[in-house]
Tab-separated table of C-alpha atoms and ligand atoms in Angstrom:
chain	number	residue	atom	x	y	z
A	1	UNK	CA	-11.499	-2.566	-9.345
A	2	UNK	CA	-9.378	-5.605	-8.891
A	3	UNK	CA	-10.203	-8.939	-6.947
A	4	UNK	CA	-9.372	-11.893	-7.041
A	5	UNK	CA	-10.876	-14.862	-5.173
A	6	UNK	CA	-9.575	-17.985	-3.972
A	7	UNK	CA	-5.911	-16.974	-6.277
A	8	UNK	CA	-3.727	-20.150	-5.726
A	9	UNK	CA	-0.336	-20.647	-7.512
A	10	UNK	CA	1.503	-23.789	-7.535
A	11	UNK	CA	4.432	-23.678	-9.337
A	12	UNK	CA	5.902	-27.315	-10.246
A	13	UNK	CA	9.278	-28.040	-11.528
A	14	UNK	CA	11.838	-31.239	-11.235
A	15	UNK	CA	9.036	-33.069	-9.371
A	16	UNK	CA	9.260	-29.974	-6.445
A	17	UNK	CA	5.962	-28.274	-5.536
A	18	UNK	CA	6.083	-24.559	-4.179
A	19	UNK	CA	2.464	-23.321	-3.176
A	20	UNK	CA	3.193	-19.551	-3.943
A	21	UNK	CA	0.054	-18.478	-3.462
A	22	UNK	CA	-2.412	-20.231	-0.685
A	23	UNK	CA	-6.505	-18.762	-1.589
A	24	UNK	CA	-5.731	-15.331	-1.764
A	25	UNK	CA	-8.597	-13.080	-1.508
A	26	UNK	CA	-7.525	-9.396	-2.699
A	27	UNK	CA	-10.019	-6.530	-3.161
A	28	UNK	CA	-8.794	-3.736	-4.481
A	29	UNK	CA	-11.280	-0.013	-4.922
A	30	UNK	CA	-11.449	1.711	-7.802
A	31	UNK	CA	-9.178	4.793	-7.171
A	32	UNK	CA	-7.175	3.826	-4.091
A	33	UNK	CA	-3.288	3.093	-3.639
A	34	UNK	CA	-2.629	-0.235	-2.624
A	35	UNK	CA	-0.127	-1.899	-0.527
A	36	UNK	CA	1.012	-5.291	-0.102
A	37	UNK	CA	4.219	-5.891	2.310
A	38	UNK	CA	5.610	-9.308	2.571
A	39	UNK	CA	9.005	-10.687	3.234
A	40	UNK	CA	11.226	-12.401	0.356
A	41	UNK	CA	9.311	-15.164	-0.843
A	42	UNK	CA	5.828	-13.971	0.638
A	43	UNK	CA	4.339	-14.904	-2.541
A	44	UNK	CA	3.968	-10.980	-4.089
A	45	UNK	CA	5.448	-11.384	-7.040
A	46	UNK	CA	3.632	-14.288	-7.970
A	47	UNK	CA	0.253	-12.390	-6.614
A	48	UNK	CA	0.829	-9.363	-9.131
A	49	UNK	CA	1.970	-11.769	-11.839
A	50	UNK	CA	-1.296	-13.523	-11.650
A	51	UNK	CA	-2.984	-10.319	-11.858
A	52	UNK	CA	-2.426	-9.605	-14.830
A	53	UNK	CA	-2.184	-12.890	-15.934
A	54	UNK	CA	1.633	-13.003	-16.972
A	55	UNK	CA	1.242	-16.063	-14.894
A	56	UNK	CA	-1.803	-18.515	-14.869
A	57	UNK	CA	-3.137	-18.872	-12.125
A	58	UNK	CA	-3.722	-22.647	-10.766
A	59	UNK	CA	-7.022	-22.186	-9.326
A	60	UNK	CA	-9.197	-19.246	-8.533
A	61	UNK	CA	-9.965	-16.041	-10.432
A	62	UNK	CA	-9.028	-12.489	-11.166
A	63	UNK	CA	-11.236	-9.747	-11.629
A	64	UNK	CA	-10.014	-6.307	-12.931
A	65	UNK	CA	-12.815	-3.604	-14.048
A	66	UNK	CA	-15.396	-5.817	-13.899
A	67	UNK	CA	-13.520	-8.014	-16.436
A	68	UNK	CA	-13.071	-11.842	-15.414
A	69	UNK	CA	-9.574	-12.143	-16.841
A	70	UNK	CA	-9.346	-15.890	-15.782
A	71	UNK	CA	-12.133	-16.907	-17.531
A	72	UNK	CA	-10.181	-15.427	-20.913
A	73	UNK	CA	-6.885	-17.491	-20.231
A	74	UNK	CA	-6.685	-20.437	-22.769
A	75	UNK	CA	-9.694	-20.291	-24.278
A	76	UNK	CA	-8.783	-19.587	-27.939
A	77	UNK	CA	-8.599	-17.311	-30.592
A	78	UNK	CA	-11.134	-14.802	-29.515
A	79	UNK	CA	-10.913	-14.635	-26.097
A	80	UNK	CA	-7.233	-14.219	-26.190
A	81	UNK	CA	-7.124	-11.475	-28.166
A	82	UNK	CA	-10.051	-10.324	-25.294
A	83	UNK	CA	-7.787	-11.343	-22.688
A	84	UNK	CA	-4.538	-9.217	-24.802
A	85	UNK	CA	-6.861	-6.139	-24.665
A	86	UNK	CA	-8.124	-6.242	-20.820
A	87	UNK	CA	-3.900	-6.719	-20.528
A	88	UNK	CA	-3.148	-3.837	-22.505
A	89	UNK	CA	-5.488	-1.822	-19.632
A	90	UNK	CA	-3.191	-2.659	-16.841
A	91	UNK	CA	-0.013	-0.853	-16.791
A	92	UNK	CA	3.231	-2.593	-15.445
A	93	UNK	CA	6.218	-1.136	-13.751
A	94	UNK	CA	8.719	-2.853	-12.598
A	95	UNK	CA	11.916	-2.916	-10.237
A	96	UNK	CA	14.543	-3.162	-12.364
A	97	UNK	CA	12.698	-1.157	-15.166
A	98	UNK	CA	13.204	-3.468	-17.862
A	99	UNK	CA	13.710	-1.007	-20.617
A	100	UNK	CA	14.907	-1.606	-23.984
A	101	UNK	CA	18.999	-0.195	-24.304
A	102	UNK	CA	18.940	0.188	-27.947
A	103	UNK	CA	15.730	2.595	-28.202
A	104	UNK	CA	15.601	5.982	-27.077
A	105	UNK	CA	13.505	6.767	-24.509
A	106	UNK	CA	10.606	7.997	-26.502
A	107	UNK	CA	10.817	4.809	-28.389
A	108	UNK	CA	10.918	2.959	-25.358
A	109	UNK	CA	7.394	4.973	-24.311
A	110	UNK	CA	6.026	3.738	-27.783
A	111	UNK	CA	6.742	0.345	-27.487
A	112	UNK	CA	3.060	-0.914	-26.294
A	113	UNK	CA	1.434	1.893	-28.551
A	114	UNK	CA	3.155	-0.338	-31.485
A	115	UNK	CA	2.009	-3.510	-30.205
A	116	UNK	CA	-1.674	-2.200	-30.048
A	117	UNK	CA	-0.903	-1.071	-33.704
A	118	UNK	CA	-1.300	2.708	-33.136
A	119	UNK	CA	-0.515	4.673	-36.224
A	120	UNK	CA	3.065	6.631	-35.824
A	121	UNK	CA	1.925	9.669	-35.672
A	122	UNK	CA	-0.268	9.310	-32.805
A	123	UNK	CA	2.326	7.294	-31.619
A	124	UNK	CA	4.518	9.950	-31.268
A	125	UNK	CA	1.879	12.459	-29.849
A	126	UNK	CA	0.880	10.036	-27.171
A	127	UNK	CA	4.422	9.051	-25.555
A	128	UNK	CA	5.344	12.790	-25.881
A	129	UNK	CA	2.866	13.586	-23.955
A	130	UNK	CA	2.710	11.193	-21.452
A	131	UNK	CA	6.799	12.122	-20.789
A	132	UNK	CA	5.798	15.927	-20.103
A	133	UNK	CA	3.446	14.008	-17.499
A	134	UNK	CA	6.326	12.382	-15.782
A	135	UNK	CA	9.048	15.065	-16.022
A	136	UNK	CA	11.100	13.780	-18.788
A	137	UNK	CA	10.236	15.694	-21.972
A	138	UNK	CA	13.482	17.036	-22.412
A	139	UNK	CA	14.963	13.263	-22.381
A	140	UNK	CA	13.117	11.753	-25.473
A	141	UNK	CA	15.988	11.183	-27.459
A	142	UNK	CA	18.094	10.310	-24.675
A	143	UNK	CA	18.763	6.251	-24.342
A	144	UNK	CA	18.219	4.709	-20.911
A	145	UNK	CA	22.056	4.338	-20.634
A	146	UNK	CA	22.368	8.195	-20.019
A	147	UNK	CA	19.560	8.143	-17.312
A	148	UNK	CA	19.699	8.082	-13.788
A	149	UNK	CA	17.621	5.287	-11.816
A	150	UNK	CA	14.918	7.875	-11.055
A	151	UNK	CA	14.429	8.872	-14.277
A	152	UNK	CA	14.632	5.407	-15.351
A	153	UNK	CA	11.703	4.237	-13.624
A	154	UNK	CA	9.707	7.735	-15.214
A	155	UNK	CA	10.006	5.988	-18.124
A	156	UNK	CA	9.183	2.893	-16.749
A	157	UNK	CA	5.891	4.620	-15.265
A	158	UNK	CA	5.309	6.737	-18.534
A	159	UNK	CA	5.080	3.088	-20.717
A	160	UNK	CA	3.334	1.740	-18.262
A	161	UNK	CA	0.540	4.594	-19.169
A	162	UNK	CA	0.493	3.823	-23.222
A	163	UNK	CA	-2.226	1.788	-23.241
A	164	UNK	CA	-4.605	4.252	-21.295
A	165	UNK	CA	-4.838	1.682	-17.928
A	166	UNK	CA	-7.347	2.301	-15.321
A	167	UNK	CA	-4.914	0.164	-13.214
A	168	UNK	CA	-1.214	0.561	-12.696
A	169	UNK	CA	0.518	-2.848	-10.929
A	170	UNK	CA	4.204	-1.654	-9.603
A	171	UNK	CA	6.299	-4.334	-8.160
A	172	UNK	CA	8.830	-2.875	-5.734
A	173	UNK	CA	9.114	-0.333	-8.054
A	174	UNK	CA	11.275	1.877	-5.797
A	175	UNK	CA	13.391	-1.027	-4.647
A	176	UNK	CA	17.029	-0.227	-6.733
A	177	UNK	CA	16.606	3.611	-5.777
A	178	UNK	CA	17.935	5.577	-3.151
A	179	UNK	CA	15.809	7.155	-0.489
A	180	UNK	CA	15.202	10.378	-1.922
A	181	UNK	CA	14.760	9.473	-5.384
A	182	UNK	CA	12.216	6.808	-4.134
A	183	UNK	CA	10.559	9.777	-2.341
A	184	UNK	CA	9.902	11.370	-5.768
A	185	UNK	CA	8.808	7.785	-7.538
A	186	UNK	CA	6.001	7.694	-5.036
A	187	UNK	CA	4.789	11.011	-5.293
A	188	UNK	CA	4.830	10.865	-9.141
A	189	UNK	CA	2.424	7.385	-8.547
A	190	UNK	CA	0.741	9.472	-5.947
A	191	UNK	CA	0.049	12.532	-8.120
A	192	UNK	CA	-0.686	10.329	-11.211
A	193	UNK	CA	-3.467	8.151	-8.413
A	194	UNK	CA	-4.843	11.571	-7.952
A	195	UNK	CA	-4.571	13.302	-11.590
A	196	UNK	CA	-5.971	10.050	-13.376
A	197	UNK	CA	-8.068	8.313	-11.067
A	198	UNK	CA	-5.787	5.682	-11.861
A	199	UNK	CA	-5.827	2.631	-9.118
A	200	UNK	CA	-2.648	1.753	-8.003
A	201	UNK	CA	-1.860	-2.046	-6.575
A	202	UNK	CA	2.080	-1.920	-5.610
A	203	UNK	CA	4.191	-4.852	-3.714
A	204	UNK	CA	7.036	-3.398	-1.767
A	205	UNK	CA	8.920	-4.585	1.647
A	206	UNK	CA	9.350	-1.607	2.814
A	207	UNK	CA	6.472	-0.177	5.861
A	208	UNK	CA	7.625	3.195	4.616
A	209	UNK	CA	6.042	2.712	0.837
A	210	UNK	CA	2.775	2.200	2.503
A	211	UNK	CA	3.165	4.567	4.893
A	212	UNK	CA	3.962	7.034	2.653
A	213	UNK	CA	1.466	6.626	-0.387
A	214	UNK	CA	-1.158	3.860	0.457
A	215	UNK	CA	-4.822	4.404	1.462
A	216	UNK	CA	-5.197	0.339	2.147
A	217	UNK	CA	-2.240	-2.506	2.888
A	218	UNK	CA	-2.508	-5.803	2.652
A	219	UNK	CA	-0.210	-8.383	5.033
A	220	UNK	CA	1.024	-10.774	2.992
A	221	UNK	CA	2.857	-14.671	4.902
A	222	UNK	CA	3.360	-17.738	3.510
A	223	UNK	CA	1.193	-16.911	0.448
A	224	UNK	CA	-1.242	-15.903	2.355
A	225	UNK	CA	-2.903	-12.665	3.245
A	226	UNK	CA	-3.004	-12.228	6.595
A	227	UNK	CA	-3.880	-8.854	7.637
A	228	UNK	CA	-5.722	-6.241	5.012
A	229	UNK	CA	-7.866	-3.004	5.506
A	230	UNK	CA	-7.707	0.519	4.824
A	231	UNK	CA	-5.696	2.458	7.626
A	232	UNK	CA	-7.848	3.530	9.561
A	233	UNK	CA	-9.542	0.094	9.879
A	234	UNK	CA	-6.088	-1.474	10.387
A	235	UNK	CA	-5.401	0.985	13.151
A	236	UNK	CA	-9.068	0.139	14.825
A	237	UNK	CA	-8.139	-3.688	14.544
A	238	UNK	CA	-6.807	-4.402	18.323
A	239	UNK	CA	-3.165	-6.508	17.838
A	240	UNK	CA	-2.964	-5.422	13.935
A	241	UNK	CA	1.384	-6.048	13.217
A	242	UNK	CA	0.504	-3.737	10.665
A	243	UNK	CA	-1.252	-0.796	12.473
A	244	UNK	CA	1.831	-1.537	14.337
A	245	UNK	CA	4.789	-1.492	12.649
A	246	UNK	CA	3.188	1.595	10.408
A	247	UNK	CA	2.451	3.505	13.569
A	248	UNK	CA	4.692	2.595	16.303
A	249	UNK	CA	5.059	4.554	18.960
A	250	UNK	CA	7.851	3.655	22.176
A	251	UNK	CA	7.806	5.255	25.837
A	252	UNK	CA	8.133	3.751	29.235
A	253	UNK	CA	6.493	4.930	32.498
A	254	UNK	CA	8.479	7.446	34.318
A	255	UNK	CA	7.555	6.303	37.691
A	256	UNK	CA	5.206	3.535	39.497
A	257	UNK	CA	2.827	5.990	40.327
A	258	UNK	CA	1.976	6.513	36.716
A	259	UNK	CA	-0.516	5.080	34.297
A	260	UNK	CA	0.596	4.785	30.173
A	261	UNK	CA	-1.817	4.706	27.418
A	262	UNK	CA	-1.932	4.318	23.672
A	263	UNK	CA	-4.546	6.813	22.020
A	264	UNK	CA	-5.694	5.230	18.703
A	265	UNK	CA	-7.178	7.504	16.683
A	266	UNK	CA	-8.484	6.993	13.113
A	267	UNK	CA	-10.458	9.635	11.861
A	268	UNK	CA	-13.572	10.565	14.018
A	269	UNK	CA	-11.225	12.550	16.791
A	270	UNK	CA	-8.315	14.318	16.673
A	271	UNK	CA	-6.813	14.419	19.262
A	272	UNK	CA	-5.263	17.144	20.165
A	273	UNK	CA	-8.105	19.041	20.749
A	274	UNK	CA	-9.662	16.191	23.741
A	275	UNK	CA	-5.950	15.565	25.056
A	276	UNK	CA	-6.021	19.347	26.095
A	277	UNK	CA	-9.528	19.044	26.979
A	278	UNK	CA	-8.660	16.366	29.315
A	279	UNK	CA	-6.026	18.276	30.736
A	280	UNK	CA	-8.159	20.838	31.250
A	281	UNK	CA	-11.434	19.001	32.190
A	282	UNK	CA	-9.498	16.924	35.389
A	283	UNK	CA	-6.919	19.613	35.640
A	284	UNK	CA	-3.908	17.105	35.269
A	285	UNK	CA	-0.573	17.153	33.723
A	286	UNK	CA	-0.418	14.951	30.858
A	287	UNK	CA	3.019	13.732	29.344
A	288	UNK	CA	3.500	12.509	25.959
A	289	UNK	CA	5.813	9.977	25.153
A	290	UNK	CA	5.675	9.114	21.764
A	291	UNK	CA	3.575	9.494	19.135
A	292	UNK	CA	3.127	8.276	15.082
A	293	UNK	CA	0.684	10.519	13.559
A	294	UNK	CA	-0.065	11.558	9.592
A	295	UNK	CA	-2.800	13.097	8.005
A	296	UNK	CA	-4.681	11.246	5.613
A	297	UNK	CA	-7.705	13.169	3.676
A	298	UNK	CA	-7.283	15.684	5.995
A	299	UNK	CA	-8.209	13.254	9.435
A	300	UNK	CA	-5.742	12.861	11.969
A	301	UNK	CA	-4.500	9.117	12.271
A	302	UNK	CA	-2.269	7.457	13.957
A	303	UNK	CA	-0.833	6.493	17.903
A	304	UNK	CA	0.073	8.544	20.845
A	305	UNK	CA	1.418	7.325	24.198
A	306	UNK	CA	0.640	9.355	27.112
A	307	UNK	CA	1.436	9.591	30.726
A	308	UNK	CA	-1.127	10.278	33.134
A	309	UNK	CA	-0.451	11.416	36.957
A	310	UNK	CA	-1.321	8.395	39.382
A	311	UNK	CA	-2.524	4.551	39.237
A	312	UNK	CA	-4.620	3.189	36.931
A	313	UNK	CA	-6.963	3.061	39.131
A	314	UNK	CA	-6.914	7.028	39.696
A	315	UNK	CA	-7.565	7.349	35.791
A	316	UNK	CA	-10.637	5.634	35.483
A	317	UNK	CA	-12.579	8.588	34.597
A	318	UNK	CA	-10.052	10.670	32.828
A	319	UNK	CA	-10.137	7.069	30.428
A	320	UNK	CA	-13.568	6.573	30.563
A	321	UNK	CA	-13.263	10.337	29.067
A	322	UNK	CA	-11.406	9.271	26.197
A	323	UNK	CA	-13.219	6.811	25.570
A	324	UNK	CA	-16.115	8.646	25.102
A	325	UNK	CA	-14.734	10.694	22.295
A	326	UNK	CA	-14.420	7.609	20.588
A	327	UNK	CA	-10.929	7.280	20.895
A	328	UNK	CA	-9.333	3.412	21.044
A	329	UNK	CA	-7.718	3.588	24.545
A	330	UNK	CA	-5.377	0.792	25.642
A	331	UNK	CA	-3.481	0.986	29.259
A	332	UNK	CA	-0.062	-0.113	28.477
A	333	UNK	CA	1.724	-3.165	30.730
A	334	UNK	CA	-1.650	-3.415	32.603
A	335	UNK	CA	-3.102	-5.875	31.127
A	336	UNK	CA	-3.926	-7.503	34.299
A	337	UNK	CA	-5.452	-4.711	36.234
A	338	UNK	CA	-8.255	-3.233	34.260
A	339	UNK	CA	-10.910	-6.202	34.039
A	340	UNK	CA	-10.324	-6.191	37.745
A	341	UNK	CA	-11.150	-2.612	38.125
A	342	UNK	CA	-14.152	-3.271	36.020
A	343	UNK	CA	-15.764	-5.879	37.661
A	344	UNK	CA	-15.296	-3.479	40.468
A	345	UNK	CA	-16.851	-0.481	38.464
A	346	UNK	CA	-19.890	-2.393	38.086
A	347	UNK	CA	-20.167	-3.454	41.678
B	401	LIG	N1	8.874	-19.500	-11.572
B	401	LIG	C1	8.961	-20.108	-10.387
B	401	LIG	N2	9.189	-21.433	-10.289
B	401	LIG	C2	9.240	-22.061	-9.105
B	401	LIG	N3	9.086	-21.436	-7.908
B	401	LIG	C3	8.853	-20.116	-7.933
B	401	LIG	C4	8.788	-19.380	-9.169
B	401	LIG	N4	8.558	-18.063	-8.874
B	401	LIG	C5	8.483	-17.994	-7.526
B	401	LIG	N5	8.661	-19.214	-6.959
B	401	LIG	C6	8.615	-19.515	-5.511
B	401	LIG	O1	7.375	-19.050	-5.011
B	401	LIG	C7	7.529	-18.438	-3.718
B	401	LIG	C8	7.026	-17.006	-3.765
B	401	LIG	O2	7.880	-16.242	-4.641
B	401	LIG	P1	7.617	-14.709	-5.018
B	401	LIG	O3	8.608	-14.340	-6.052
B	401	LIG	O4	6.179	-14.537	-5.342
B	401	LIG	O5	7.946	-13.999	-3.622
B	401	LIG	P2	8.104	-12.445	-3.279
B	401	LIG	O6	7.206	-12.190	-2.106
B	401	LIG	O7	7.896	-11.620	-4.489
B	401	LIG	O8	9.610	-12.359	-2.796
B	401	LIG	P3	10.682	-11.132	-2.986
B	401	LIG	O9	10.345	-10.123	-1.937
B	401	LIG	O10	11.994	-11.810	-2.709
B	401	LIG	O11	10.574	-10.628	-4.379
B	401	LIG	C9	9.004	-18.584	-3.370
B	401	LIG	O12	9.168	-19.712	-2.567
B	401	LIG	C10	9.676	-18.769	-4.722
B	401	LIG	O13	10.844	-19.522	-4.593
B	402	LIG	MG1	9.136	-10.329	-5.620
């Protein structure tokens, strides 16, 4: 639904040169939430800008719905008013809302619908309507001034639907709200994902946005995207900082005679089931000592540490075991001891 290829962004100014964006290659499915995480001055803002072309891009190109949007920057009449269209298709919500004090919030909902040049009445129909969607039709009248951040950013989200978009770009959209109120942002974007098949591409610094509401992230460094995938093929990648930091899971050996493992588990296995079947199956007591599970589409993913009884090399079946179920297995802090115990399996 969105991708862009090669996206560089060099922003020039007093004879300075900032490389903002470095070749980024994004690739974004039609109907998925999207994460990128990045620290201050990753380069996201720039990346979303140049989505939708609020900034131009200084080489490479954006795609959105099949619509080369690049190709439609600068080159006159015609294809601008192409290029105004495709914009009017991608919704925008922002961090600090940017709404407009001296409208009410109904007129604030109409704004775009007046730019397109949609007649008043319909006009009124459509932002009504798309307030009921986002819990707010009692505040129409209201002016921002009288809203609370939350509902801000409802309005925020209820523009950014005016113009119909089949994509919805947030940037750190939950950033000025507190914890529980950002809760209820998410699952509004969540439920609106769902509702109107609408994809979702939101920038955020905060592992808990993702974690929460995406169904791909994208690691963003430097201008640079580092690390991208859906979950589960984040959590399958061996060393992923993301699988990591969105699944972390802690626990220390209780004694030497005692072998830790992560369980990695995206999808094909749950695990409970073969954990107790393993307990079972070799009759052993198995500890757990952390785990970082959710549920996405109703599959189990996520990490769990366990303790098994004895030295590694007393758990070579019990792992081989796991393995087997297609579970990720890796021994923890024993790095050094299993392609020794290999070479001696195959003896
Ligand atoms: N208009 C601009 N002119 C010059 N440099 C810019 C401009 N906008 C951004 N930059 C620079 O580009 C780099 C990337 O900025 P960007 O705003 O994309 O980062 P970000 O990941 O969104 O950061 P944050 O999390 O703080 O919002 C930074 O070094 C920034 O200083
Ligand atoms: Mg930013």
């Amino acid at each position: 639904m969105i991708t862009t290829s090669g996206l560089t962004k060099v922003y020039r100014s007093r004879g300075r040169e900032v490389t903002a964006l470095d070749g980024v290659d994004l690739h974004v499915r039609e109907g998925e939430v999207y994460g990128v995480i990045g620290q201050s001055g990753a380069g996201k803002s720039s990346l979303i800008r140049c989505v939708n072309l609020l900034e131009k891009p200084t080489a490479g190109t954006v795609t959105v719905a099949g619509q080369d949007l690049t190709a439609l920057a600068g080159r006159g009449p015609r294809a601008g008013r192409e290029l105004r269209q495709a914009r009017s298709r991608i919704g925008m919500v922002f961090q600090h809302f940017n709404l407009l004090s001296s409208r009410t919030v109904q007129d604030n909902v109409e704004l775009p619908l007046e730019i397109l040049g949609t007649s008043g009445k319909d006009r009124s129909r459509k932002a009504l309507e798309l307030l009921d969607l986002v819990g707010l039709s009692d505040k129409a009248k209201a002016y921002p001034a009288q809203l609370s951040g939350g509902q801000k950013q409802r309005v925020g989200i209820a523009r950014a639907l005016a113009g119909d978009p089949k994509v919805l770009l947030s940037d750190e959209a939950t950033s000025a709200l507190d914890p529980e109120t950002t809760r209820s942002i998410l699952q509004l974007l969540r439920d609106l994902n769902r509702q109107l098949g609408l994809t979702v591409l939101l920038i955020t610094h905060e592992m808990d946005v993702v974690k929460s509401i995406c169904d791909s992230a994208a690691l963003m460094e430097n201008g640079r995207i580092v690390e991208s995938g859906t979950v589960s093929e984040l959590l399958a990648t061996p060393g992923s900082e993301l699988a990591t930091a969105l699944f972390p899971v802690g626990g220390e050996a209780t004694g030497d005679d005692r072998t830790v493992i992560d369980v990695t588990f995206h999808g094909e296995a749950a695990t409970q089931p073969v954990i107790s079947q393993l307990s079972r199956t070799y009759n052993i007591d198995i500890s757990i000592l952390g785990a970082a599970i959710d549920t996405v589409g109703g599959l189990q993913v996520g990490r769990m540490r366990i303790e098994l009884p004895g030295r590694y090399e007393d758990n070579v079946v019990p792992i081989g075991f796991l393995r087997e179920q297609g579970l990720q297995i890796d021994v923890v802090g024993a790095s050094d001891q299993e392609p020794l115990l290999v070479k001696d399996g195959a003896k």
